[in-house]
Amino acid sequence: MATLAPTVAPRQGGGADKDEEPEGGTSRVLGVFKATPFTYATLIIVSAVLSVPLVFAVSIALSTDHTVTTNAFTIFPHEFEWRNFTKVFEGDLPMGRFLVNSLIIALGSVIGQMVSSGLVGYAFARLRAPGKNVMFLVVIATMMIPTQITMIPQFILFKDLGWVNTYLPLIVPNFFSNAFNVFLVRQFVSRLPSELDEAAMVDGLGFFGIYRRIMLPMLWPVLIAIGIFTLTYNWGDFMGPLIYLNDDSKMPLALGVQYITTTAVAGQPPPWNLVMVGSILLTLPMIAVYYLGQRYLYEMDISGGSAGVK
């Protein structure tokens, strides 16, 4: 007798279901963003609008003195006075010295923040100590204190230490980190497997040995990101040097650009072309730093914390 083979009714819609449930009964749908010509057109338009101030600054920097006197600036450059980029260093102000001062302050601050933030953030994430969580909350709470409140007490402290008119008030505080950077490192380290520390302890490594030989190589993305943030802030810092520095020979470039506007003859406009040259000198290094370090900013995945072990 012929037997009837069991038949399976096909799925409605035909073909295999792309959203078929895997083992365990949990469906997983992956959505992929597809760029369209409209997307690229929108990005180009937005980028063009955001680039207008930079283009206008370059246009003013390339203007002649006659254009500055007549205030006949244009958004797009019609003149190309490249000599302005050397002329700014030929005036009475030591612009070259200002540039070196900015490098000293910014690089010293970057080293301080990277060293201290890594150690403090790792300690909060790994060390077991009574009151650690309360202390961490206190550190985070300092982010809510406005800078203006601590400005006068800090000045009195540095004045009593004899640090006024030196680079120390601008560099030394960075060796004590800040709450935001500590939070970044702590969140990054807390996502790393603790078995790495335990295995290192079995091999006889202490706290600093584990940090230097195991954790530090994995922390480079977040530490470099902290360095970029610190460099960006201190390179263009205006208020700190204005408070603590008195000698022109110690002024950074941010104050030097401001000094250019005060060298104008009474009744005449400031040399805006030279001012914009100084502004470009402040801007271009930060663009280059971001371009070279953007990979580390993307790798700083504080939500997953797995960037260091990829």
Short mmCIF file of C-alpha atoms in Angstrom, two decimals:
data_model
loop_
_atom_site.label_atom_id
_atom_site.label_comp_id
_atom_site.label_asym_id
_atom_site.label_seq_id
_atom_site.Cartn_x
_atom_site.Cartn_y
_atom_site.Cartn_z
CA MET A 1 0.00 0.00 0.00
CA ALA A 2 1.31 3.36 -0.91
CA THR A 3 2.18 5.58 2.05
CA LEU A 4 1.57 9.28 2.08
CA ALA A 5 4.71 11.34 2.76
CA PRO A 6 4.18 14.13 5.26
CA THR A 7 4.09 17.53 3.67
CA VAL A 8 5.18 20.78 5.21
CA ALA A 9 3.27 23.88 4.34
CA PRO A 10 5.58 26.55 2.92
CA ARG A 11 6.00 29.82 4.72
CA GLN A 12 3.81 32.64 3.54
CA GLY A 13 5.73 35.01 1.34
CA GLY A 14 7.94 32.25 -0.09
CA GLY A 15 11.65 31.73 0.35
CA ALA A 16 13.64 31.55 3.54
CA ASP A 17 12.80 33.95 6.29
CA LYS A 18 15.74 36.24 6.92
CA ASP A 19 14.56 36.96 10.45
CA GLU A 20 14.39 33.26 11.39
CA GLU A 21 14.70 32.74 15.10
CA PRO A 22 18.00 31.20 16.18
CA GLU A 23 18.28 28.56 18.84
CA GLY A 24 17.02 29.91 22.11
CA GLY A 25 13.98 31.60 20.61
CA THR A 26 15.41 35.12 20.47
CA SER A 27 15.08 36.82 17.12
CA ARG A 28 17.84 39.13 16.03
CA VAL A 29 17.26 41.78 13.41
CA LEU A 30 20.21 43.75 12.15
CA GLY A 31 19.40 47.08 10.60
CA VAL A 32 21.94 48.52 8.22
CA PHE A 33 21.94 52.21 7.39
CA LYS A 34 22.14 52.76 3.66
CA ALA A 35 23.37 56.13 2.46
CA THR A 36 21.50 57.71 -0.43
CA PRO A 37 22.41 60.61 -2.71
CA PHE A 38 20.17 62.78 -0.52
CA THR A 39 22.30 61.83 2.51
CA TYR A 40 25.54 62.89 0.83
CA ALA A 41 23.94 66.09 -0.48
CA THR A 42 22.77 66.99 3.04
CA LEU A 43 26.20 66.31 4.53
CA ILE A 44 27.90 68.41 1.86
CA ILE A 45 25.53 71.34 2.46
CA VAL A 46 25.93 71.18 6.25
CA SER A 47 29.73 70.91 5.95
CA ALA A 48 29.82 73.90 3.61
CA VAL A 49 27.79 76.02 6.04
CA LEU A 50 29.97 75.03 9.00
CA SER A 51 33.14 75.80 6.99
CA VAL A 52 32.13 79.40 6.23
CA PRO A 53 33.76 80.92 9.39
CA LEU A 54 37.05 79.15 8.66
CA VAL A 55 36.99 80.21 5.00
CA PHE A 56 36.20 83.79 6.05
CA ALA A 57 39.14 83.75 8.51
CA VAL A 58 41.49 82.55 5.75
CA SER A 59 40.13 85.27 3.44
CA ILE A 60 40.86 87.97 6.02
CA ALA A 61 44.31 86.51 6.74
CA LEU A 62 45.20 86.81 3.05
CA SER A 63 43.96 90.41 2.78
CA THR A 64 46.22 93.40 2.23
CA ASP A 65 46.59 96.31 4.64
CA HIS A 66 44.50 98.49 2.31
CA THR A 67 41.62 96.03 2.52
CA VAL A 68 41.87 96.08 6.31
CA THR A 69 41.84 99.87 6.40
CA THR A 70 38.79 100.11 4.11
CA ASN A 71 37.06 97.15 5.79
CA ALA A 72 36.36 95.61 2.38
CA PHE A 73 36.48 91.95 3.42
CA THR A 74 34.89 89.18 1.40
CA ILE A 75 33.92 85.65 2.37
CA PHE A 76 35.98 84.05 -0.35
CA PRO A 77 39.54 85.37 -0.79
CA HIS A 78 40.16 87.70 -3.72
CA GLU A 79 43.67 88.55 -2.53
CA PHE A 80 46.52 86.25 -1.61
CA GLU A 81 48.94 88.19 0.58
CA TRP A 82 50.96 85.18 1.74
CA ARG A 83 53.52 87.50 3.30
CA ASN A 84 51.14 88.01 6.22
CA PHE A 85 52.13 84.58 7.56
CA THR A 86 55.74 85.77 7.94
CA LYS A 87 54.90 89.38 8.72
CA VAL A 88 53.18 88.35 11.96
CA PHE A 89 56.55 87.12 13.25
CA GLU A 90 58.38 90.32 12.22
CA GLY A 91 56.51 92.73 14.49
CA ASP A 92 57.33 93.96 17.95
CA LEU A 93 55.53 91.04 19.60
CA PRO A 94 57.55 87.81 19.99
CA MET A 95 55.02 85.57 18.24
CA GLY A 96 57.56 82.78 17.87
CA ARG A 97 58.11 82.81 21.63
CA PHE A 98 54.35 82.80 22.19
CA LEU A 99 54.11 79.67 20.06
CA VAL A 100 56.84 77.92 22.06
CA ASN A 101 55.16 78.90 25.33
CA SER A 102 51.89 77.36 24.16
CA LEU A 103 53.69 74.13 23.34
CA ILE A 104 55.33 74.00 26.78
CA ILE A 105 52.05 74.57 28.62
CA ALA A 106 49.94 72.27 26.44
CA LEU A 107 52.38 69.34 26.30
CA GLY A 108 53.11 69.53 30.02
CA SER A 109 49.39 69.47 30.75
CA VAL A 110 48.85 66.51 28.41
CA ILE A 111 51.56 64.45 30.13
CA GLY A 112 50.12 65.25 33.55
CA GLN A 113 46.57 64.32 32.64
CA MET A 114 47.50 61.08 30.90
CA VAL A 115 49.70 59.88 33.77
CA SER A 116 47.38 60.82 36.63
CA SER A 117 44.07 59.92 34.95
CA GLY A 118 45.28 56.43 34.09
CA LEU A 119 46.47 55.66 37.62
CA VAL A 120 43.49 57.16 39.45
CA GLY A 121 40.89 55.68 37.09
CA TYR A 122 42.48 52.24 37.32
CA ALA A 123 42.59 52.45 41.12
CA PHE A 124 38.87 53.29 41.32
CA ALA A 125 38.02 50.43 38.98
CA ARG A 126 40.18 47.65 40.47
CA LEU A 127 41.31 48.37 44.04
CA ARG A 128 39.16 47.15 46.92
CA ALA A 129 39.09 49.70 49.70
CA PRO A 130 36.44 50.79 52.21
CA GLY A 131 34.65 53.95 51.10
CA LYS A 132 35.93 53.72 47.53
CA ASN A 133 32.51 54.25 45.97
CA VAL A 134 31.75 57.19 48.24
CA MET A 135 35.06 58.78 47.36
CA PHE A 136 34.36 58.27 43.67
CA LEU A 137 30.99 60.01 44.04
CA VAL A 138 32.77 62.93 45.73
CA VAL A 139 35.21 63.13 42.83
CA ILE A 140 32.36 63.11 40.29
CA ALA A 141 30.51 65.76 42.33
CA THR A 142 33.39 68.18 41.81
CA MET A 143 32.29 68.46 38.18
CA MET A 144 29.31 70.51 39.40
CA ILE A 145 31.51 73.17 41.03
CA PRO A 146 31.85 76.22 38.72
CA THR A 147 35.38 77.27 37.90
CA GLN A 148 34.68 80.83 39.06
CA ILE A 149 34.19 79.63 42.64
CA THR A 150 37.67 78.10 42.93
CA MET A 151 39.46 80.79 40.91
CA ILE A 152 40.29 83.13 43.81
CA PRO A 153 41.29 80.41 46.36
CA GLN A 154 43.55 78.83 43.75
CA PHE A 155 45.18 82.16 42.97
CA ILE A 156 45.83 82.81 46.67
CA LEU A 157 47.31 79.32 47.05
CA PHE A 158 49.64 79.66 44.06
CA LYS A 159 50.59 83.18 45.13
CA ASP A 160 51.63 81.91 48.58
CA LEU A 161 53.66 79.16 46.89
CA GLY A 162 55.43 81.77 44.75
CA TRP A 163 54.19 80.24 41.51
CA VAL A 164 52.64 83.38 40.03
CA ASN A 165 54.27 84.45 36.75
CA THR A 166 55.49 80.89 36.14
CA TYR A 167 54.15 77.95 34.14
CA LEU A 168 53.59 75.89 37.30
CA PRO A 169 49.97 76.98 38.05
CA LEU A 170 49.04 76.01 34.48
CA ILE A 171 50.82 72.63 34.38
CA VAL A 172 51.06 71.16 37.91
CA PRO A 173 47.26 70.89 38.57
CA ASN A 174 47.01 68.59 35.56
CA PHE A 175 49.14 66.01 37.40
CA PHE A 176 46.16 65.58 39.76
CA SER A 177 43.77 64.74 36.91
CA ASN A 178 40.12 65.84 36.87
CA ALA A 179 36.80 64.13 37.50
CA PHE A 180 35.80 63.73 33.85
CA ASN A 181 39.01 62.00 32.81
CA VAL A 182 38.96 59.75 35.87
CA PHE A 183 35.42 58.75 34.99
CA LEU A 184 36.44 57.88 31.42
CA VAL A 185 39.30 55.63 32.54
CA ARG A 186 37.27 53.97 35.29
CA GLN A 187 34.44 53.10 32.91
CA PHE A 188 36.91 51.76 30.38
CA VAL A 189 38.80 49.59 32.89
CA SER A 190 35.63 48.29 34.56
CA ARG A 191 34.64 46.60 31.28
CA LEU A 192 37.94 44.78 30.92
CA PRO A 193 38.03 41.20 32.26
CA SER A 194 39.25 41.02 35.84
CA GLU A 195 40.81 37.63 35.13
CA LEU A 196 43.75 39.50 33.61
CA ASP A 197 44.55 41.07 36.99
CA GLU A 198 44.08 37.79 38.84
CA ALA A 199 46.39 35.93 36.49
CA ALA A 200 49.02 38.63 36.88
CA MET A 201 48.74 38.46 40.69
CA VAL A 202 49.34 34.72 40.54
CA ASP A 203 52.54 35.46 38.60
CA GLY A 204 53.65 37.79 41.39
CA LEU A 205 52.90 41.23 39.90
CA GLY A 206 51.81 44.05 42.17
CA PHE A 207 49.48 46.95 41.51
CA PHE A 208 51.94 49.06 39.53
CA GLY A 209 53.29 46.03 37.70
CA ILE A 210 49.81 45.03 36.55
CA TYR A 211 49.06 48.56 35.48
CA ARG A 212 52.33 49.08 33.61
CA ARG A 213 52.66 45.70 31.89
CA ILE A 214 49.04 44.65 31.32
CA MET A 215 46.56 47.50 31.64
CA LEU A 216 48.55 50.39 30.19
CA PRO A 217 48.86 48.86 26.67
CA MET A 218 45.07 48.38 26.61
CA LEU A 219 44.37 51.87 27.94
CA TRP A 220 46.10 53.70 25.09
CA PRO A 221 42.86 54.56 23.21
CA VAL A 222 41.26 56.27 26.20
CA LEU A 223 44.53 57.88 27.33
CA ILE A 224 45.22 59.32 23.88
CA ALA A 225 41.64 60.61 23.77
CA ILE A 226 42.24 62.32 27.13
CA GLY A 227 45.46 63.77 25.72
CA ILE A 228 43.58 65.20 22.74
CA PHE A 229 40.93 66.76 24.99
CA THR A 230 43.59 68.25 27.27
CA LEU A 231 45.69 69.56 24.40
CA THR A 232 42.66 71.19 22.78
CA TYR A 233 41.71 72.96 26.00
CA ASN A 234 45.16 74.15 27.07
CA TRP A 235 46.33 75.16 23.59
CA GLY A 236 43.60 77.78 23.35
CA ASP A 237 43.28 78.60 27.06
CA PHE A 238 43.00 82.34 27.59
CA MET A 239 41.82 82.85 31.16
CA GLY A 240 44.50 80.84 32.98
CA PRO A 241 47.54 82.56 31.42
CA LEU A 242 45.82 85.93 31.79
CA ILE A 243 45.54 85.40 35.56
CA TYR A 244 48.93 83.85 36.38
CA LEU A 245 51.37 85.24 33.78
CA ASN A 246 52.66 88.82 33.73
CA ASP A 247 55.78 88.82 31.53
CA ASP A 248 55.25 89.08 27.79
CA SER A 249 58.01 86.55 27.23
CA LYS A 250 55.92 83.87 29.00
CA MET A 251 52.60 84.54 27.29
CA PRO A 252 51.07 81.76 25.14
CA LEU A 253 49.81 82.25 21.61
CA ALA A 254 46.19 82.76 22.70
CA LEU A 255 47.19 85.92 24.59
CA GLY A 256 49.59 86.94 21.82
CA VAL A 257 46.74 87.06 19.31
CA GLN A 258 44.83 89.33 21.68
CA TYR A 259 47.88 91.59 22.02
CA ILE A 260 47.95 92.13 18.27
CA THR A 261 44.64 94.00 18.51
CA THR A 262 46.13 96.40 21.10
CA THR A 263 49.07 97.42 18.89
CA ALA A 264 46.88 99.41 16.51
CA VAL A 265 47.39 103.17 16.24
CA ALA A 266 44.67 105.26 17.86
CA GLY A 267 41.85 105.92 15.43
CA GLN A 268 42.82 103.07 13.10
CA PRO A 269 41.37 99.55 12.99
CA PRO A 270 43.50 96.70 14.35
CA PRO A 271 45.47 94.66 11.80
CA TRP A 272 42.73 92.07 11.38
CA ASN A 273 44.71 90.22 8.73
CA LEU A 274 47.51 89.53 11.24
CA VAL A 275 44.97 88.69 13.93
CA MET A 276 43.44 86.07 11.66
CA VAL A 277 46.90 84.69 10.86
CA GLY A 278 47.39 84.16 14.58
CA SER A 279 43.94 82.58 14.85
CA ILE A 280 44.81 80.17 12.04
CA LEU A 281 48.04 79.27 13.83
CA LEU A 282 45.88 78.41 16.84
CA THR A 283 43.42 76.38 14.77
CA LEU A 284 45.55 74.35 12.35
CA PRO A 285 47.47 72.34 14.99
CA MET A 286 44.19 71.27 16.60
CA ILE A 287 42.80 70.16 13.23
CA ALA A 288 45.95 68.14 12.60
CA VAL A 289 45.83 66.57 16.08
CA TYR A 290 42.21 65.55 15.64
CA TYR A 291 42.88 64.15 12.18
CA LEU A 292 45.77 62.04 13.45
CA GLY A 293 44.03 60.95 16.64
CA GLN A 294 40.45 60.42 15.49
CA ARG A 295 41.01 56.66 15.29
CA TYR A 296 41.66 56.58 19.03
CA LEU A 297 38.58 58.68 19.71
CA TYR A 298 36.47 56.13 17.86
CA GLU A 299 38.13 53.24 19.65
CA MET A 300 37.36 54.77 23.04
CA ASP A 301 34.22 52.69 23.48
CA ILE A 302 33.33 53.40 27.10
CA SER A 303 29.97 51.67 26.74
CA GLY A 304 31.50 48.31 25.82
CA GLY A 305 35.04 48.84 27.02
CA SER A 306 36.38 46.28 24.55
CA ALA A 307 38.40 48.64 22.37
CA GLY A 308 41.61 47.94 24.26
CA VAL A 309 41.48 44.18 23.66
CA LYS A 310 40.56 44.21 19.96
#
